[in-house]
């Protein structure tokens, strides 16, 4: 299983042709207390850059964009009832969606952990 | 006040302390201000409701209006505001609004009369940071020759808010305990001269402490040394005032809204209503008797999704009936809440409305404000 990162602070963990997508610890720390998460329905087709989800912190609403093309196979229903999980475990239990990849070559455009860390350090 | 390195933002006298406390600084009304500290907005909000929070509000404008005697100074201000200022007693503070000729609100502000009869003829004003320049220009332009506006540039303003504020304050400034809500006094805090009022903008008991810039950090550190006090940023200041049903200028009030539309008719005292001698009196008095086209209401949303400023308000039939002016998750209520303007026929408590967020219709109900009970300290009648 490999994990990739986007410049929009999403992580994508790939297992076969299914990718689990969430937001990074850096992203949650910037957002502050998360109070609401809006997720797409299973079956929705996303193109890279489409709005995939919305995260609302106390301060503001932020969009989460699809880092790759694919079909949503599952959304994390637990976040609807417990949005604060995004602050507690953003890169684990608080994943957002699972996507069936339709263009795996797009993963090559994303960063690995070391590159993402350097990217965040440079912000 | 000093200028920070980036974007020509101004800094308050507590800028170094905020950085030391790990604050996230953001631009606000031309100042670099703490939006939150590491504990986060919800924890800061809850701490203020349960214990005591320290707020740097030094960005707000402080000024004196100075004339030969109280009556002269009060009359000069009454030309611009609809409140009873002549009848304000020594050491008392009042919330009021500066009005334009159309009865629209230029700014909302606090006015207090000198504590001492020896120093009368002086009113202390606290105005919104983003409106300082506009307010001062309007005030100065309308003053008679014997009353002058003295803008104060060398003082900080620190708010201590919450149910434990009074206990904490008593250890440093015992005289502060004598003040009731909207009372003001000059007193010493650990030997430092301050002007203190028992007021704030969180709905809780508490104080606002005006002090020379150079002594502000000493006061803030003395308060923060108390375990009951934590620093609170602008994020929680906003959620606290929203829950308390208090307006934020530039959002819930602007130059087009009148005090009647804004549901703050308590700024109009009886003598002034009867005399009708304030800017925009024709409009305001006719709205008082005949109603308005829109009025500010509080709304509670049914789900978890918040509706924010700008969200459209619809009635049960799907017709547009208003707009949200402030909204967000309310930590003490435990649900999203909003304020907005609706046509009066939809303003009744219990009315079902719909708030439109990202194309979705979120069910909401009109509710009484404040959303959370205000807990100001009023002296027991003896």
PDB file of C-alpha atoms in Angstrom, chain A:
ATOM      1  CA  UNK A   1       0.000   0.000   0.000  1.00  0.00           C
ATOM      2  CA  UNK A   2       1.440   3.383  -0.997  1.00  0.00           C
ATOM      3  CA  UNK A   3       0.435   6.798   0.273  1.00  0.00           C
ATOM      4  CA  UNK A   4       0.541   9.960  -1.818  1.00  0.00           C
ATOM      5  CA  UNK A   5      -0.070  13.598  -0.966  1.00  0.00           C
ATOM      6  CA  UNK A   6      -1.530  16.529  -2.894  1.00  0.00           C
ATOM      7  CA  UNK A   7      -0.665  20.221  -2.751  1.00  0.00           C
ATOM      8  CA  UNK A   8      -4.203  20.745  -1.432  1.00  0.00           C
ATOM      9  CA  UNK A   9      -3.221  18.742   1.678  1.00  0.00           C
ATOM     10  CA  UNK A  10      -5.011  15.503   0.946  1.00  0.00           C
ATOM     11  CA  UNK A  11      -3.549  12.069   1.440  1.00  0.00           C
ATOM     12  CA  UNK A  12      -4.354   9.162  -0.882  1.00  0.00           C
ATOM     13  CA  UNK A  13      -3.627   5.656   0.275  1.00  0.00           C
ATOM     14  CA  UNK A  14      -3.794   3.148  -2.579  1.00  0.00           C
ATOM     15  CA  UNK A  15      -4.639  -0.536  -2.182  1.00  0.00           C
ATOM     16  CA  UNK A  16      -5.097  -2.240  -5.535  1.00  0.00           C
ATOM     17  CA  UNK A  17      -7.437  -0.047  -7.564  1.00  0.00           C
ATOM     18  CA  UNK A  18      -9.118   1.556  -4.551  1.00  0.00           C
ATOM     19  CA  UNK A  19      -7.764   4.765  -3.017  1.00  0.00           C
ATOM     20  CA  UNK A  20      -8.705   6.023   0.449  1.00  0.00           C
ATOM     21  CA  UNK A  21      -8.679   9.830   0.609  1.00  0.00           C
ATOM     22  CA  UNK A  22      -8.527  12.148   3.601  1.00  0.00           C
ATOM     23  CA  UNK A  23      -6.978  15.427   4.692  1.00  0.00           C
ATOM     24  CA  UNK A  24      -3.552  15.680   6.277  1.00  0.00           C
ATOM     25  CA  UNK A  25      -2.667  16.548   9.835  1.00  0.00           C
ATOM     26  CA  UNK A  26      -1.350  19.875   8.543  1.00  0.00           C
ATOM     27  CA  UNK A  27      -4.728  20.571   6.909  1.00  0.00           C
ATOM     28  CA  UNK A  28      -6.702  19.842  10.076  1.00  0.00           C
ATOM     29  CA  UNK A  29      -4.366  22.009  12.146  1.00  0.00           C
ATOM     30  CA  UNK A  30      -4.914  24.894   9.736  1.00  0.00           C
ATOM     31  CA  UNK A  31      -8.685  24.448   9.706  1.00  0.00           C
ATOM     32  CA  UNK A  32      -9.072  24.300  13.457  1.00  0.00           C
ATOM     33  CA  UNK A  33     -12.044  22.631  15.124  1.00  0.00           C
ATOM     34  CA  UNK A  34     -14.058  20.770  12.483  1.00  0.00           C
ATOM     35  CA  UNK A  35     -17.810  20.960  13.118  1.00  0.00           C
ATOM     36  CA  UNK A  36     -19.305  19.500   9.930  1.00  0.00           C
ATOM     37  CA  UNK A  37     -18.275  17.341   6.997  1.00  0.00           C
ATOM     38  CA  UNK A  38     -20.311  17.008   3.793  1.00  0.00           C
ATOM     39  CA  UNK A  39     -19.461  13.894   1.792  1.00  0.00           C
ATOM     40  CA  UNK A  40     -20.447  12.696  -1.685  1.00  0.00           C
ATOM     41  CA  UNK A  41     -22.784   9.752  -2.293  1.00  0.00           C
ATOM     42  CA  UNK A  42     -21.367   6.400  -3.300  1.00  0.00           C
ATOM     43  CA  UNK A  43     -21.523   6.025  -7.077  1.00  0.00           C
ATOM     44  CA  UNK A  44     -20.597   9.626  -7.795  1.00  0.00           C
ATOM     45  CA  UNK A  45     -17.968   9.994 -10.516  1.00  0.00           C
ATOM     46  CA  UNK A  46     -15.258  12.522  -9.730  1.00  0.00           C
ATOM     47  CA  UNK A  47     -12.670  14.039 -12.007  1.00  0.00           C
ATOM     48  CA  UNK A  48      -9.407  15.294 -10.592  1.00  0.00           C
ATOM     49  CA  UNK A  49     -10.023  18.790  -9.195  1.00  0.00           C
ATOM     50  CA  UNK A  50     -13.774  18.320  -8.669  1.00  0.00           C
ATOM     51  CA  UNK A  51     -15.208  19.304  -5.321  1.00  0.00           C
ATOM     52  CA  UNK A  52     -15.386  15.987  -3.472  1.00  0.00           C
ATOM     53  CA  UNK A  53     -16.333  17.087   0.037  1.00  0.00           C
ATOM     54  CA  UNK A  54     -16.743  20.162   2.227  1.00  0.00           C
ATOM     55  CA  UNK A  55     -15.191  20.564   5.668  1.00  0.00           C
ATOM     56  CA  UNK A  56     -16.611  23.243   7.930  1.00  0.00           C
ATOM     57  CA  UNK A  57     -14.531  24.481  10.817  1.00  0.00           C
ATOM     58  CA  UNK A  58     -15.814  26.978  13.357  1.00  0.00           C
ATOM     59  CA  UNK A  59     -14.372  29.732  11.171  1.00  0.00           C
ATOM     60  CA  UNK A  60     -15.080  28.777   7.574  1.00  0.00           C
ATOM     61  CA  UNK A  61     -16.077  26.213   4.962  1.00  0.00           C
ATOM     62  CA  UNK A  62     -13.306  24.597   2.893  1.00  0.00           C
ATOM     63  CA  UNK A  63     -13.637  22.390  -0.159  1.00  0.00           C
ATOM     64  CA  UNK A  64     -11.820  19.104  -0.502  1.00  0.00           C
ATOM     65  CA  UNK A  65     -10.960  18.432  -4.155  1.00  0.00           C
ATOM     66  CA  UNK A  66     -10.658  15.021  -5.777  1.00  0.00           C
ATOM     67  CA  UNK A  67      -6.906  14.358  -6.106  1.00  0.00           C
ATOM     68  CA  UNK A  68      -7.477  11.794  -8.890  1.00  0.00           C
ATOM     69  CA  UNK A  69     -10.282  10.613 -11.222  1.00  0.00           C
ATOM     70  CA  UNK A  70     -12.541   7.854  -9.990  1.00  0.00           C
ATOM     71  CA  UNK A  71     -15.881   6.644  -8.690  1.00  0.00           C
ATOM     72  CA  UNK A  72     -16.795   7.081  -5.029  1.00  0.00           C
ATOM     73  CA  UNK A  73     -17.317   3.611  -3.581  1.00  0.00           C
ATOM     74  CA  UNK A  74     -17.757   4.594   0.053  1.00  0.00           C
ATOM     75  CA  UNK A  75     -17.967   7.727   2.211  1.00  0.00           C
ATOM     76  CA  UNK A  76     -17.018   7.670   5.893  1.00  0.00           C
ATOM     77  CA  UNK A  77     -20.422   7.969   7.560  1.00  0.00           C
ATOM     78  CA  UNK A  78     -18.782   8.213  11.005  1.00  0.00           C
ATOM     79  CA  UNK A  79     -17.640  11.767  10.190  1.00  0.00           C
ATOM     80  CA  UNK A  80     -21.205  12.977   9.820  1.00  0.00           C
ATOM     81  CA  UNK A  81     -21.942  12.260  13.477  1.00  0.00           C
ATOM     82  CA  UNK A  82     -18.472  12.931  14.810  1.00  0.00           C
ATOM     83  CA  UNK A  83     -16.818  15.632  12.686  1.00  0.00           C
ATOM     84  CA  UNK A  84     -14.273  16.292  15.474  1.00  0.00           C
ATOM     85  CA  UNK A  85     -12.592  12.995  14.521  1.00  0.00           C
ATOM     86  CA  UNK A  86     -11.037  14.927  11.646  1.00  0.00           C
ATOM     87  CA  UNK A  87      -8.977  16.838  14.213  1.00  0.00           C
ATOM     88  CA  UNK A  88      -8.185  13.763  16.284  1.00  0.00           C
ATOM     89  CA  UNK A  89      -7.183  11.206  13.669  1.00  0.00           C
ATOM     90  CA  UNK A  90      -7.091  12.841  10.226  1.00  0.00           C
ATOM     91  CA  UNK A  91      -4.752  10.305   8.653  1.00  0.00           C
ATOM     92  CA  UNK A  92      -6.453   7.269  10.173  1.00  0.00           C
ATOM     93  CA  UNK A  93     -10.059   6.771  11.317  1.00  0.00           C
ATOM     94  CA  UNK A  94     -11.173  10.102   9.844  1.00  0.00           C
ATOM     95  CA  UNK A  95     -10.681   9.193   6.190  1.00  0.00           C
ATOM     96  CA  UNK A  96     -13.238  10.897   3.911  1.00  0.00           C
ATOM     97  CA  UNK A  97     -13.917   8.719   0.884  1.00  0.00           C
ATOM     98  CA  UNK A  98     -12.810   5.614  -0.984  1.00  0.00           C
ATOM     99  CA  UNK A  99     -12.441   6.016  -4.729  1.00  0.00           C
ATOM    100  CA  UNK A 100     -12.154   3.329  -7.402  1.00  0.00           C
ATOM    101  CA  UNK A 101      -9.306   4.711  -9.504  1.00  0.00           C
ATOM    102  CA  UNK A 102     -10.003   5.227 -13.192  1.00  0.00           C
ATOM    103  CA  UNK A 103      -6.631   6.718 -14.092  1.00  0.00           C
ATOM    104  CA  UNK A 104      -3.891   5.359 -11.852  1.00  0.00           C
ATOM    105  CA  UNK A 105      -1.208   7.227 -13.777  1.00  0.00           C
ATOM    106  CA  UNK A 106      -2.404  10.433 -12.059  1.00  0.00           C
ATOM    107  CA  UNK A 107      -0.818   9.156  -8.849  1.00  0.00           C
ATOM    108  CA  UNK A 108       2.585   9.914 -10.326  1.00  0.00           C
ATOM    109  CA  UNK A 109       1.752  13.633 -10.263  1.00  0.00           C
ATOM    110  CA  UNK A 110       1.322  13.517  -6.471  1.00  0.00           C
ATOM    111  CA  UNK A 111       3.970  13.759  -3.759  1.00  0.00           C
ATOM    112  CA  UNK A 112       5.379  11.031  -1.528  1.00  0.00           C
ATOM    113  CA  UNK A 113       5.646  11.585   2.210  1.00  0.00           C
ATOM    114  CA  UNK A 114       9.143  13.099   2.116  1.00  0.00           C
ATOM    115  CA  UNK A 115       8.212  15.496  -0.700  1.00  0.00           C
ATOM    116  CA  UNK A 116       5.007  16.506   1.082  1.00  0.00           C
ATOM    117  CA  UNK A 117       6.888  17.147   4.321  1.00  0.00           C
ATOM    118  CA  UNK A 118       9.331  19.390   2.464  1.00  0.00           C
ATOM    119  CA  UNK A 119       6.371  21.132   0.793  1.00  0.00           C
ATOM    120  CA  UNK A 120       4.685  21.836   4.145  1.00  0.00           C
ATOM    121  CA  UNK A 121       7.952  22.984   5.720  1.00  0.00           C
ATOM    122  CA  UNK A 122       8.265  25.499   2.905  1.00  0.00           C
ATOM    123  CA  UNK A 123       4.825  27.051   3.543  1.00  0.00           C
TER     124      UNK A 123
END
